[in-house]
mmCIF file of C-alpha atoms and ligand atoms in Angstrom:
data_model
loop_
_atom_site.group_PDB
_atom_site.id
_atom_site.type_symbol
_atom_site.label_atom_id
_atom_site.label_comp_id
_atom_site.label_asym_id
_atom_site.label_seq_id
_atom_site.Cartn_x
_atom_site.Cartn_y
_atom_site.Cartn_z
ATOM 1 C CA MET B 1 -43.867 1.353 89.655
ATOM 2 C CA THR B 2 -44.883 -2.708 88.441
ATOM 3 C CA ASP B 3 -43.934 -5.392 86.520
ATOM 4 C CA ILE B 4 -47.238 -4.716 84.168
ATOM 5 C CA THR B 5 -47.432 -2.034 82.018
ATOM 6 C CA LEU B 6 -50.204 -1.548 79.049
ATOM 7 C CA HIS B 7 -50.000 0.906 76.401
ATOM 8 C CA HIS B 8 -53.842 1.574 75.448
ATOM 9 C CA ALA B 9 -55.457 4.101 74.061
ATOM 10 C CA PRO B 10 -59.281 4.843 74.630
ATOM 11 C CA GLN B 11 -62.133 3.120 72.718
ATOM 12 C CA THR B 12 -59.639 1.400 70.472
ATOM 13 C CA ARG B 13 -58.556 -2.216 71.096
ATOM 14 C CA SER B 14 -56.283 -2.180 73.522
ATOM 15 C CA MET B 15 -59.926 -1.435 75.878
ATOM 16 C CA ARG B 16 -60.031 -4.956 75.154
ATOM 17 C CA SER B 17 -56.219 -5.905 77.113
ATOM 18 C CA LEU B 18 -57.700 -3.364 79.815
ATOM 19 C CA TRP B 19 -60.834 -4.592 80.471
ATOM 20 C CA LEU B 20 -59.594 -7.993 80.764
ATOM 21 C CA LEU B 21 -56.559 -7.052 83.185
ATOM 22 C CA HIS B 22 -59.160 -5.220 85.188
ATOM 23 C CA GLU B 23 -61.335 -8.183 85.254
ATOM 24 C CA ILE B 24 -57.488 -10.159 86.539
ATOM 25 C CA ASP B 25 -57.437 -7.734 88.957
ATOM 26 C CA HIS B 26 -60.491 -7.500 90.746
ATOM 27 C CA ALA B 27 -60.575 -12.055 90.451
ATOM 28 C CA ILE B 28 -56.445 -12.399 92.288
ATOM 29 C CA GLY B 29 -55.554 -9.455 92.901
ATOM 30 C CA LEU B 30 -53.027 -7.683 89.737
ATOM 31 C CA PRO B 31 -51.343 -4.373 90.418
ATOM 32 C CA PHE B 32 -50.448 -2.789 86.658
ATOM 33 C CA GLN B 33 -49.690 0.783 84.568
ATOM 34 C CA VAL B 34 -51.884 2.148 82.005
ATOM 35 C CA VAL B 35 -49.967 4.679 79.560
ATOM 36 C CA GLU B 36 -52.648 6.512 77.749
ATOM 37 C CA HIS B 37 -51.752 6.996 74.196
ATOM 38 C CA PRO B 38 -53.166 10.037 71.798
ATOM 39 C CA PHE B 39 -54.818 7.742 69.141
ATOM 40 C CA GLY B 40 -51.888 9.055 66.245
ATOM 41 C CA LYS B 41 -49.197 9.717 64.095
ATOM 42 C CA ASN B 42 -47.293 9.863 67.888
ATOM 43 C CA LEU B 43 -47.441 5.763 67.269
ATOM 44 C CA ARG B 44 -45.002 5.757 64.940
ATOM 45 C CA SER B 45 -42.582 7.372 67.109
ATOM 46 C CA PRO B 46 -39.553 5.194 67.364
ATOM 47 C CA GLU B 47 -39.777 4.574 70.999
ATOM 48 C CA TYR B 48 -43.245 3.386 70.506
ATOM 49 C CA LEU B 49 -42.055 1.605 67.516
ATOM 50 C CA ALA B 50 -39.957 -0.694 69.185
ATOM 51 C CA LEU B 51 -43.029 -2.114 72.141
ATOM 52 C CA ASN B 52 -45.217 -2.185 68.707
ATOM 53 C CA PRO B 53 -43.675 -2.630 65.035
ATOM 54 C CA ALA B 54 -47.053 -2.097 63.012
ATOM 55 C CA GLY B 55 -47.399 1.112 65.399
ATOM 56 C CA ARG B 56 -51.231 0.171 67.545
ATOM 57 C CA VAL B 57 -52.202 -0.794 70.489
ATOM 58 C CA PRO B 58 -51.989 -1.936 72.774
ATOM 59 C CA ALA B 59 -48.720 -3.165 73.575
ATOM 60 C CA LEU B 60 -47.895 -5.342 76.892
ATOM 61 C CA GLU B 61 -44.946 -4.755 79.298
ATOM 62 C CA ILE B 62 -44.581 -7.198 80.895
ATOM 63 C CA GLY B 63 -41.851 -9.327 83.100
ATOM 64 C CA GLY B 64 -39.244 -8.047 80.456
ATOM 65 C CA GLN B 65 -41.437 -8.837 77.766
ATOM 66 C CA THR B 66 -43.574 -6.745 75.314
ATOM 67 C CA LEU B 67 -46.415 -8.834 73.563
ATOM 68 C CA PHE B 68 -48.470 -7.110 70.541
ATOM 69 C CA GLU B 69 -51.913 -8.702 69.274
ATOM 70 C CA THR B 70 -54.842 -8.847 71.785
ATOM 71 C CA GLY B 71 -55.668 -12.442 71.086
ATOM 72 C CA ALA B 72 -51.911 -13.335 71.590
ATOM 73 C CA ILE B 73 -52.096 -11.175 74.838
ATOM 74 C CA THR B 74 -55.533 -12.583 76.179
ATOM 75 C CA GLU B 75 -54.019 -15.868 75.393
ATOM 76 C CA PHE B 76 -51.069 -14.989 77.557
ATOM 77 C CA LEU B 77 -52.828 -13.563 80.270
ATOM 78 C CA CYS B 78 -54.994 -16.242 80.555
ATOM 79 C CA GLU B 79 -52.305 -18.892 80.750
ATOM 80 C CA GLN B 80 -50.466 -16.454 83.167
ATOM 81 C CA TYR B 81 -53.074 -16.045 85.663
ATOM 82 C CA PRO B 82 -55.385 -19.656 85.398
ATOM 83 C CA GLU B 83 -56.654 -19.032 88.860
ATOM 84 C CA ALA B 84 -58.427 -15.947 87.577
ATOM 85 C CA GLY B 85 -60.471 -18.332 85.560
ATOM 86 C CA LEU B 86 -61.099 -16.881 82.210
ATOM 87 C CA GLY B 87 -58.956 -18.608 80.208
ATOM 88 C CA CYS B 88 -59.090 -22.202 79.271
ATOM 89 C CA ALA B 89 -56.666 -24.749 79.591
ATOM 90 C CA VAL B 90 -55.566 -26.899 76.603
ATOM 91 C CA GLY B 91 -57.075 -30.331 76.105
ATOM 92 C CA ASP B 92 -60.406 -28.643 77.963
ATOM 93 C CA ALA B 93 -63.781 -29.756 76.565
ATOM 94 C CA GLU B 94 -64.443 -25.553 75.802
ATOM 95 C CA ARG B 95 -60.974 -24.725 74.651
ATOM 96 C CA ALA B 96 -61.635 -24.631 70.346
ATOM 97 C CA ASP B 97 -64.608 -22.973 71.448
ATOM 98 C CA TRP B 98 -62.812 -19.981 73.354
ATOM 99 C CA LEU B 99 -59.997 -20.185 71.283
ATOM 100 C CA ILE B 100 -62.590 -19.567 67.989
ATOM 101 C CA TRP B 101 -64.809 -16.783 69.440
ATOM 102 C CA VAL B 102 -61.722 -15.401 71.503
ATOM 103 C CA HIS B 103 -60.487 -14.643 67.515
ATOM 104 C CA PHE B 104 -63.723 -14.279 66.094
ATOM 105 C CA SER B 105 -63.736 -11.039 67.990
ATOM 106 C CA GLU B 106 -61.505 -9.451 65.217
ATOM 107 C CA THR B 107 -63.617 -10.490 62.479
ATOM 108 C CA ILE B 108 -65.539 -7.972 64.279
ATOM 109 C CA SER B 109 -63.230 -5.561 64.315
ATOM 110 C CA GLN B 110 -61.442 -5.293 61.416
ATOM 111 C CA HIS B 111 -65.239 -3.997 59.797
ATOM 112 C CA ALA B 112 -65.234 -1.345 62.903
ATOM 113 C CA ALA B 113 -61.844 -0.500 61.941
ATOM 114 C CA ALA B 114 -62.851 0.619 58.744
ATOM 115 C CA LEU B 115 -65.397 2.077 59.290
ATOM 116 C CA THR B 116 -63.872 3.985 62.281
ATOM 117 C CA GLN B 117 -61.596 5.167 59.122
ATOM 118 C CA GLN B 118 -64.867 5.537 57.095
ATOM 119 C CA HIS B 119 -67.100 7.646 59.088
ATOM 120 C CA ILE B 120 -63.810 9.896 60.989
ATOM 121 C CA ALA B 121 -60.676 9.188 59.873
ATOM 122 C CA LEU B 122 -60.980 10.104 57.277
ATOM 123 C CA TYR B 123 -63.149 14.066 57.438
ATOM 124 C CA GLU B 124 -63.859 14.733 54.245
ATOM 125 C CA ASP B 125 -66.882 13.409 52.137
ATOM 126 C CA GLU B 126 -64.931 12.974 49.093
ATOM 127 C CA MET B 127 -62.576 10.758 50.926
ATOM 128 C CA ARG B 128 -65.295 9.154 52.009
ATOM 129 C CA SER B 129 -67.325 5.597 49.954
ATOM 130 C CA LEU B 130 -70.372 4.879 50.361
ATOM 131 C CA ILE B 131 -70.260 1.336 48.969
ATOM 132 C CA VAL B 132 -67.282 0.555 51.492
ATOM 133 C CA MET B 133 -69.978 1.808 54.851
ATOM 134 C CA LYS B 134 -72.613 -0.224 53.427
ATOM 135 C CA LEU B 135 -70.616 -3.163 52.944
ATOM 136 C CA GLU B 136 -68.922 -2.773 55.925
ATOM 137 C CA ALA B 137 -72.109 -2.443 57.955
ATOM 138 C CA ALA B 138 -73.558 -5.050 56.195
ATOM 139 C CA ARG B 139 -70.679 -7.614 57.284
ATOM 140 C CA LEU B 140 -71.043 -6.444 60.566
ATOM 141 C CA LYS B 141 -74.862 -7.884 60.876
ATOM 142 C CA LYS B 142 -73.481 -11.420 59.728
ATOM 143 C CA CYS B 143 -70.782 -11.207 62.134
ATOM 144 C CA TYR B 144 -74.683 -9.880 64.918
ATOM 145 C CA ALA B 145 -75.901 -13.311 63.153
ATOM 146 C CA ALA B 146 -72.959 -16.199 63.941
ATOM 147 C CA LEU B 147 -72.452 -14.908 67.661
ATOM 148 C CA GLU B 148 -76.768 -14.510 67.756
ATOM 149 C CA ALA B 149 -76.588 -17.859 67.052
ATOM 150 C CA ARG B 150 -74.320 -19.042 69.535
ATOM 151 C CA LEU B 151 -75.097 -17.051 72.263
ATOM 152 C CA GLU B 152 -79.074 -18.857 71.475
ATOM 153 C CA GLY B 153 -79.607 -21.043 75.114
ATOM 154 C CA ARG B 154 -76.342 -19.380 76.535
ATOM 155 C CA ASP B 155 -76.304 -16.901 78.709
ATOM 156 C CA TYR B 156 -71.991 -15.807 77.801
ATOM 157 C CA VAL B 157 -70.406 -17.568 74.911
ATOM 158 C CA LEU B 158 -69.494 -20.932 76.739
ATOM 159 C CA ASP B 159 -71.428 -23.321 78.508
ATOM 160 C CA ARG B 160 -69.732 -22.506 81.963
ATOM 161 C CA GLY B 161 -70.076 -19.083 81.741
ATOM 162 C CA PHE B 162 -68.203 -15.916 81.067
ATOM 163 C CA SER B 163 -64.679 -16.016 79.932
ATOM 164 C CA ALA B 164 -61.991 -13.855 77.710
ATOM 165 C CA ALA B 165 -63.733 -14.739 75.105
ATOM 166 C CA ASP B 166 -66.750 -12.772 76.423
ATOM 167 C CA ILE B 167 -64.501 -9.115 77.220
ATOM 168 C CA SER B 168 -63.118 -10.182 73.880
ATOM 169 C CA LEU B 169 -66.461 -9.845 71.635
ATOM 170 C CA GLY B 170 -67.820 -7.722 73.709
ATOM 171 C CA GLN B 171 -64.788 -4.640 73.506
ATOM 172 C CA ALA B 172 -65.595 -5.803 69.600
ATOM 173 C CA LEU B 173 -69.139 -4.538 70.268
ATOM 174 C CA TYR B 174 -67.965 -1.714 71.939
ATOM 175 C CA MET B 175 -66.444 -0.438 68.899
ATOM 176 C CA SER B 176 -69.147 -2.053 66.537
ATOM 177 C CA LYS B 177 -72.042 -0.553 67.436
ATOM 178 C CA HIS B 178 -71.177 2.991 66.657
ATOM 179 C CA PHE B 179 -71.997 1.840 62.886
ATOM 180 C CA ALA B 180 -74.338 -1.572 62.999
ATOM 181 C CA SER B 181 -76.465 -1.553 65.046
ATOM 182 C CA THR B 182 -77.806 -4.896 67.573
ATOM 183 C CA ASP B 183 -81.649 -4.140 68.288
ATOM 184 C CA ASP B 184 -82.867 -7.139 65.976
ATOM 185 C CA PHE B 185 -80.600 -9.614 68.028
ATOM 186 C CA PRO B 186 -81.923 -10.040 71.149
ATOM 187 C CA ASN B 187 -79.643 -12.661 72.442
ATOM 188 C CA ILE B 188 -76.727 -10.426 71.824
ATOM 189 C CA THR B 189 -78.648 -7.276 73.021
ATOM 190 C CA ALA B 190 -79.042 -9.139 76.041
ATOM 191 C CA TRP B 191 -75.803 -10.758 77.052
ATOM 192 C CA TYR B 192 -74.369 -6.770 75.785
ATOM 193 C CA SER B 193 -76.386 -5.243 78.597
ATOM 194 C CA ARG B 194 -75.380 -8.292 80.840
ATOM 195 C CA LEU B 195 -70.928 -7.762 80.076
ATOM 196 C CA SER B 196 -71.341 -3.909 80.019
ATOM 197 C CA GLU B 197 -72.771 -4.333 84.215
ATOM 198 C CA ARG B 198 -69.496 -5.464 85.489
ATOM 199 C CA ALA B 199 -67.109 -3.583 87.323
ATOM 200 C CA ALA B 200 -64.329 -4.410 84.907
ATOM 201 C CA PHE B 201 -65.447 -3.021 82.332
ATOM 202 C CA LYS B 202 -66.694 0.318 83.465
ATOM 203 C CA ALA B 203 -63.507 0.441 84.838
ATOM 204 C CA SER B 204 -62.135 0.184 81.374
ATOM 205 C CA LEU B 205 -64.525 2.970 79.633
ATOM 206 C CA PRO B 206 -62.519 6.208 78.850
ATOM 207 C CA GLU B 207 -62.441 8.626 81.769
ATOM 208 C CA ALA B 208 -65.118 11.690 81.904
ATOM 209 C CA GLY B 209 -63.348 14.604 80.112
ATOM 210 C CA GLY B 210 -60.992 12.692 77.636
ATOM 211 C CA GLN B 211 -60.880 13.271 74.141
ATOM 212 C CA LEU B 212 -63.220 10.693 72.287
ATOM 213 C CA LEU B 213 -62.621 8.903 69.028
ATOM 214 C CA TYR B 214 -66.377 8.433 69.020
ATOM 215 C CA GLN B 215 -68.227 11.586 69.389
ATOM 216 C CA LYS B 216 -70.873 9.856 68.702
ATOM 217 C CA ASP B 217 -73.217 7.488 69.111
ATOM 218 C CA PHE B 218 -74.395 6.158 66.219
ATOM 219 C CA TYR B 219 -72.826 7.138 63.062
ATOM 220 C CA GLU B 220 -75.362 6.885 59.954
ATOM 221 C CA VAL B 221 -74.732 6.113 56.670
ATOM 222 C CA PRO B 222 -74.523 9.901 55.012
ATOM 223 C CA ASP B 223 -77.664 9.929 53.258
ATOM 224 C CA VAL B 224 -76.011 12.057 49.568
ATOM 225 C CA GLY B 225 -78.382 10.070 47.491
ATOM 226 C CA ALA B 226 -75.075 7.181 45.772
HETATM 227 N N1 LIG F 1 -54.952 -7.292 65.531
HETATM 228 C C1 LIG F 1 -54.658 -6.299 66.716
HETATM 229 C C2 LIG F 1 -55.121 -4.868 65.105
HETATM 230 C C3 LIG F 1 -54.594 -3.278 66.506
HETATM 231 C C4 LIG F 1 -55.030 -2.005 66.074
HETATM 232 O O1 LIG F 1 -55.004 -2.055 64.336
HETATM 233 N N2 LIG F 1 -55.247 -1.311 66.634
HETATM 234 C C5 LIG F 1 -55.495 -0.324 66.354
HETATM 235 C C6 LIG F 1 -57.062 0.691 67.229
HETATM 236 S S1 LIG F 1 -58.327 0.058 67.455
HETATM 237 C C7 LIG F 1 -54.683 1.060 66.258
HETATM 238 O O2 LIG F 1 -53.592 1.031 66.703
HETATM 239 N N3 LIG F 1 -54.383 1.822 65.039
HETATM 240 C C8 LIG F 1 -53.253 2.950 65.020
HETATM 241 C C9 LIG F 1 -53.354 2.836 63.414
HETATM 242 O O3 LIG F 1 -54.018 2.348 62.379
HETATM 243 O O4 LIG F 1 -52.643 3.633 63.093
HETATM 244 C C10 LIG F 1 -54.908 -6.773 67.802
HETATM 245 O O5 LIG F 1 -55.950 -7.357 67.895
HETATM 246 O O6 LIG F 1 -53.919 -5.784 68.476
#
């Protein structure tokens, strides 16, 4: 048993915290354990709600505290383990950019989550809204344009190189790419391919043979003539 436990469901936002923990572990050595939860009603059990009161993943137990919200977990872990070099201290010239891009990941993730609900959680066609599906995918492309511009002339979102901001955004893209292609965004395509080569990224992917949230690589908006 270690002092750090991540509550995780594969292919969800908790992958962001899992990837960060693996990066810190690879950089400085940080034992942690993962409790995997199926993505479903069990997240509403009283036991789980004691960890995350909205019944969401992730939750992180660390040093007697329980944290939820990936942005808070990212900031906390980077402050707790500065030697891993993934954060940006108060007063650093790139601090504002680091915060912006760490948290911009949630602007992307909210669209990816809405599209996951539309395409996957709502299993009957009549429950779905084609307008919402198209609008959310278009809004993702607007987010991609913002990231594409930031990556112009850069390998990573900060000038100094790879940081937790890339992890946060890269995980958002891992989800959003199921609904909005990045093919028209060459900077994002090259950056994402760099990220996906990282050992810590690979270690945060679902185990082979496990239950998958995304059964397909890409979900087209259904063509029902609307
Ligand atoms: N803003 C939160 C969002 C957490 C969140 O909504 N996680 C989703 C998975 S991507 C979840 O647990 N959903 C379960 C549900 O809605 O029942 C964060 O960044 O931690």
